[in-house]
PDB file of C-alpha atoms in Angstrom:
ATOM      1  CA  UNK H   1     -14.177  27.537   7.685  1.00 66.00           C
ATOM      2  CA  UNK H   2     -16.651  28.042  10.236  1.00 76.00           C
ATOM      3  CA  UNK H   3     -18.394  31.649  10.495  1.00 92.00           C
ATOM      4  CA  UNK H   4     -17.756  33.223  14.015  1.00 92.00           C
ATOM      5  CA  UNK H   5     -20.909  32.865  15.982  1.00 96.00           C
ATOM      6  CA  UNK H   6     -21.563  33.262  19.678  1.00 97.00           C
ATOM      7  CA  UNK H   7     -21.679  29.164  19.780  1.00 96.00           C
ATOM      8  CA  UNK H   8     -18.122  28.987  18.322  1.00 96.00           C
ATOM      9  CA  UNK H   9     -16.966  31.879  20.904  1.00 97.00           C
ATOM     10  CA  UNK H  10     -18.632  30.222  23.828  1.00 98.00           C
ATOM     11  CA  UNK H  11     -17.042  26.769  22.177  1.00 96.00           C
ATOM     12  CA  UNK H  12     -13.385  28.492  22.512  1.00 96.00           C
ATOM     13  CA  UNK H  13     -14.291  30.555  26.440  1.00 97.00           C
ATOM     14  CA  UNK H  14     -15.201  27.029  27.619  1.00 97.00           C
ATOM     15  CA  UNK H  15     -12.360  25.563  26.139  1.00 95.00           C
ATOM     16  CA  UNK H  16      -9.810  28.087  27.117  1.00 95.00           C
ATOM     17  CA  UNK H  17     -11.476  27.460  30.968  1.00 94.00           C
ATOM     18  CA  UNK H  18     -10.594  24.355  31.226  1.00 93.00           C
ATOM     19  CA  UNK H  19      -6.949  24.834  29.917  1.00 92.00           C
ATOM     20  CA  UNK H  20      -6.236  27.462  32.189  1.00 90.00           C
ATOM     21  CA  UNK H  21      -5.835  27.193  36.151  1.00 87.00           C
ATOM     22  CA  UNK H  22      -6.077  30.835  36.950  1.00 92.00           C
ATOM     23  CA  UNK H  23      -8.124  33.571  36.035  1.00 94.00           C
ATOM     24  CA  UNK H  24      -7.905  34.302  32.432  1.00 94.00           C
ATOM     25  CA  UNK H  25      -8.290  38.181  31.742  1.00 93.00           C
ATOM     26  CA  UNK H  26      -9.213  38.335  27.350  1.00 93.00           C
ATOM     27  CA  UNK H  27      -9.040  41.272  25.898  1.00 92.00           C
ATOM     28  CA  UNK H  28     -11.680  41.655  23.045  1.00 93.00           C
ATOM     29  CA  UNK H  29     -13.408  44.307  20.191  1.00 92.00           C
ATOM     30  CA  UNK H  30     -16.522  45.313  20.091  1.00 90.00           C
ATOM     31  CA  UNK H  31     -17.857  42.338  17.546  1.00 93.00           C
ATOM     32  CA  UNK H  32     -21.499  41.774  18.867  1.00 96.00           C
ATOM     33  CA  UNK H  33     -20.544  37.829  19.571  1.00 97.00           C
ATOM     34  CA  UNK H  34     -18.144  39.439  22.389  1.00 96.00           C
ATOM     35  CA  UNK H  35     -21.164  41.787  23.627  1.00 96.00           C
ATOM     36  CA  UNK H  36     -24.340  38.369  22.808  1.00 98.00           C
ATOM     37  CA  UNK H  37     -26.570  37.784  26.232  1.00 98.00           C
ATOM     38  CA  UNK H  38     -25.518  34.021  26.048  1.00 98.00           C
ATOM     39  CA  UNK H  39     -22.045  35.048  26.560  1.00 98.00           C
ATOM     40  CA  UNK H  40     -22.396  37.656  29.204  1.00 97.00           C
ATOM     41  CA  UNK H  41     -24.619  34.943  31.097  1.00 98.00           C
ATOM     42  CA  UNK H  42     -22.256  31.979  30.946  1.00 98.00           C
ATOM     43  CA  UNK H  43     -19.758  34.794  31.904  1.00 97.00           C
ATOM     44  CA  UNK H  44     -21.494  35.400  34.727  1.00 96.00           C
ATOM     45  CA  UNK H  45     -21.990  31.939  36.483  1.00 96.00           C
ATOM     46  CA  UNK H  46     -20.505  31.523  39.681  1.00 95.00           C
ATOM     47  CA  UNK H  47     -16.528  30.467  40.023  1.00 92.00           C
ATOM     48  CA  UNK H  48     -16.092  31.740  36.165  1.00 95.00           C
ATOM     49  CA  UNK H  49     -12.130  32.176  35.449  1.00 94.00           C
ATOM     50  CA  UNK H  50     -12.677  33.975  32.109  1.00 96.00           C
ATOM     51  CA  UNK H  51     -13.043  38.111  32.254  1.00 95.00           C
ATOM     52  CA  UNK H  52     -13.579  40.019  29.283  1.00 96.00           C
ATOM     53  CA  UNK H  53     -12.123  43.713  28.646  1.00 93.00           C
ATOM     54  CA  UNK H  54     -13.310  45.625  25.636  1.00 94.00           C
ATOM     55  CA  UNK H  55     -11.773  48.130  23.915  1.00 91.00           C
ATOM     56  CA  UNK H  56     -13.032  51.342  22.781  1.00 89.00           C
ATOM     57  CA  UNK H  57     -14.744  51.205  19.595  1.00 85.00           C
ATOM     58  CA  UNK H  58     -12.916  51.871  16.470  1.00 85.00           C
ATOM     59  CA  UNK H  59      -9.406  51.773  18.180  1.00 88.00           C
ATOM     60  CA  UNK H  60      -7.238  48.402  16.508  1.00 86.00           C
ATOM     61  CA  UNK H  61      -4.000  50.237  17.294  1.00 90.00           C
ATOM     62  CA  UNK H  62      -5.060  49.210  20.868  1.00 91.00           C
ATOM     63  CA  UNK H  63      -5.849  45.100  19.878  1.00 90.00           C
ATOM     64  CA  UNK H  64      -2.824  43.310  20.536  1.00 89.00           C
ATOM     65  CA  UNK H  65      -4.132  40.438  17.635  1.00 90.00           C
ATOM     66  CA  UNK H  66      -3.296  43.094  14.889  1.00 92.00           C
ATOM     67  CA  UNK H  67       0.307  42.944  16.285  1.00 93.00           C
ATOM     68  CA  UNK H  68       0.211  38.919  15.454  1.00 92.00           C
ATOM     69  CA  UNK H  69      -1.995  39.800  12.171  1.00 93.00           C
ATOM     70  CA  UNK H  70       1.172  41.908  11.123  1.00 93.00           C
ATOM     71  CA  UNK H  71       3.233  39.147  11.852  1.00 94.00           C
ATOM     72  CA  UNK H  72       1.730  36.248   9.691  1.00 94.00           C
ATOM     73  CA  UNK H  73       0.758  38.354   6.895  1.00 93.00           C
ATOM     74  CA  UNK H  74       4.308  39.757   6.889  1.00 93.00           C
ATOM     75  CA  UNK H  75       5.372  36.088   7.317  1.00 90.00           C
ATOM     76  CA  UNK H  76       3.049  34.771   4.684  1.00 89.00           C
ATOM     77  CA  UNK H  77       3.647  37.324   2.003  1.00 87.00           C
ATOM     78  CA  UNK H  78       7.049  36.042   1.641  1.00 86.00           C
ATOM     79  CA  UNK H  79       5.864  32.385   0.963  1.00 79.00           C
ATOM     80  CA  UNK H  80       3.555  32.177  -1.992  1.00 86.00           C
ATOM     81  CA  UNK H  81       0.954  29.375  -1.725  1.00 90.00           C
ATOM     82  CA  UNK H  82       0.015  27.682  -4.707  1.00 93.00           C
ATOM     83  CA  UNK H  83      -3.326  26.160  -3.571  1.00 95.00           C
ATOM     84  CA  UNK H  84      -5.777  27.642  -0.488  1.00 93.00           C
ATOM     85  CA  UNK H  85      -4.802  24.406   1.267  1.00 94.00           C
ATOM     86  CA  UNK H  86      -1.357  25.616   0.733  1.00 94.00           C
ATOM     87  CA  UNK H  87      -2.025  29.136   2.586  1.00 93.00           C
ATOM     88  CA  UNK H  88      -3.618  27.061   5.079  1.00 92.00           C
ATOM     89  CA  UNK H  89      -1.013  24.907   5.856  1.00 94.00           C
ATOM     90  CA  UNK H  90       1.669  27.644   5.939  1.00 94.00           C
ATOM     91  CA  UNK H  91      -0.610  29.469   8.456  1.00 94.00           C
ATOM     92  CA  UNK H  92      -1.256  26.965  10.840  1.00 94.00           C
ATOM     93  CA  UNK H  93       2.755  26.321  10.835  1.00 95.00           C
ATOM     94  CA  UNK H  94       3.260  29.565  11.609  1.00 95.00           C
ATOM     95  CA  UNK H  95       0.662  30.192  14.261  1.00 94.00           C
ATOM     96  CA  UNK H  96       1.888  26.611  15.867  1.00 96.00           C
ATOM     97  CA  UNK H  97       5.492  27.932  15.293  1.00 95.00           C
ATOM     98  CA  UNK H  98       4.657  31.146  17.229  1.00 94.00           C
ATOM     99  CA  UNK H  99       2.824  28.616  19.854  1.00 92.00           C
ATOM    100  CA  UNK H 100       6.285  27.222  20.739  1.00 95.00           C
ATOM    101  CA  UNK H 101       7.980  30.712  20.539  1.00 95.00           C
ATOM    102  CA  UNK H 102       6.041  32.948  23.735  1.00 91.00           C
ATOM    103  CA  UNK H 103       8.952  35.477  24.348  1.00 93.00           C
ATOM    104  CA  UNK H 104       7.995  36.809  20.505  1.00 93.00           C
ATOM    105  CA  UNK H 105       4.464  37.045  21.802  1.00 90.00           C
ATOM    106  CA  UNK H 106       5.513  38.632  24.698  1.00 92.00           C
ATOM    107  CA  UNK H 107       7.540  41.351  22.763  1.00 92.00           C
ATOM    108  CA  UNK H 108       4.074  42.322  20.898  1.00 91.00           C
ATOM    109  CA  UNK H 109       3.184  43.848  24.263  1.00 89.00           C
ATOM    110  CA  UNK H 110       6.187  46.085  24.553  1.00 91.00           C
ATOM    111  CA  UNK H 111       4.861  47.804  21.583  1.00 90.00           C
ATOM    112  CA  UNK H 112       3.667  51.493  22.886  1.00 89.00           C
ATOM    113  CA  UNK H 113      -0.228  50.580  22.173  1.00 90.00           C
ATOM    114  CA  UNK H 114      -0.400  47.772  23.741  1.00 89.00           C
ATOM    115  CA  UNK H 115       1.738  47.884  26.449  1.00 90.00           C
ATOM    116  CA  UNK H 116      -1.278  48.493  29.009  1.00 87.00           C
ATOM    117  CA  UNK H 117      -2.138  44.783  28.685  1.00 87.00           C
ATOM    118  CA  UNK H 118       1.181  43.756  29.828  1.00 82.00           C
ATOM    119  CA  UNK H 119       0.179  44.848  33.430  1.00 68.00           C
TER     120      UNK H 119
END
């Protein structure tokens, strides 16, 4: 429930550094949290794995999350939550499903759009 701020994006870039043992290559909108000076200068620091690429403004066929958007909404509309901790719980299953399941992520970038972030 938290509101997407540049501390909670920094929280998640720092996080996602020290999972990963190679270069890490994100591919992100134009939100101004992706564009804030505190990101851009933590970006910068020497021996930073994380490089951002943003996509042309008003362009989501191009963002490979509304592939996965289309995916749990299509999931979710078929299992009607009684309670918003309901919806919440049959979210996180599916995202942590999807976690265990990387050749379906990987098909989202065969899709025409997106394709270019295959490479």
């Amino acid at each position: 429930k938290r509101r997407f701020t540049t501390r909670v994006f920094l929280e998640f870039l720092k996080r996602l550094e020290r999972q990963a043992h190679r270069p890490v290559y994100l591919i992100v909108d134009g939100h101004p949290v992706h564009h804030a000076r505190a990101v851009q200068t933590w970006l910068q620091q020497p021996g930073r794995q994380i490089h951002l690429f943003f996509l042309p403004g008003y362009s989501p066929e191009l963002n490979p999350d509304e592939l996965l958007n289309h995916d749990v909404k299509s999931h979710l509309g078929r299992r009607r939550p009684h309670t918003q901790r309901e919806l919440i719980h049959n979210l996180r299953s599916h995202l942590h499903r999807r976690q265990r399941q990387p050749h379906v992520v990987q098909n989202f970038f065969q899709e025409e759009h997106v394709r270019y972030a295959a490479a």
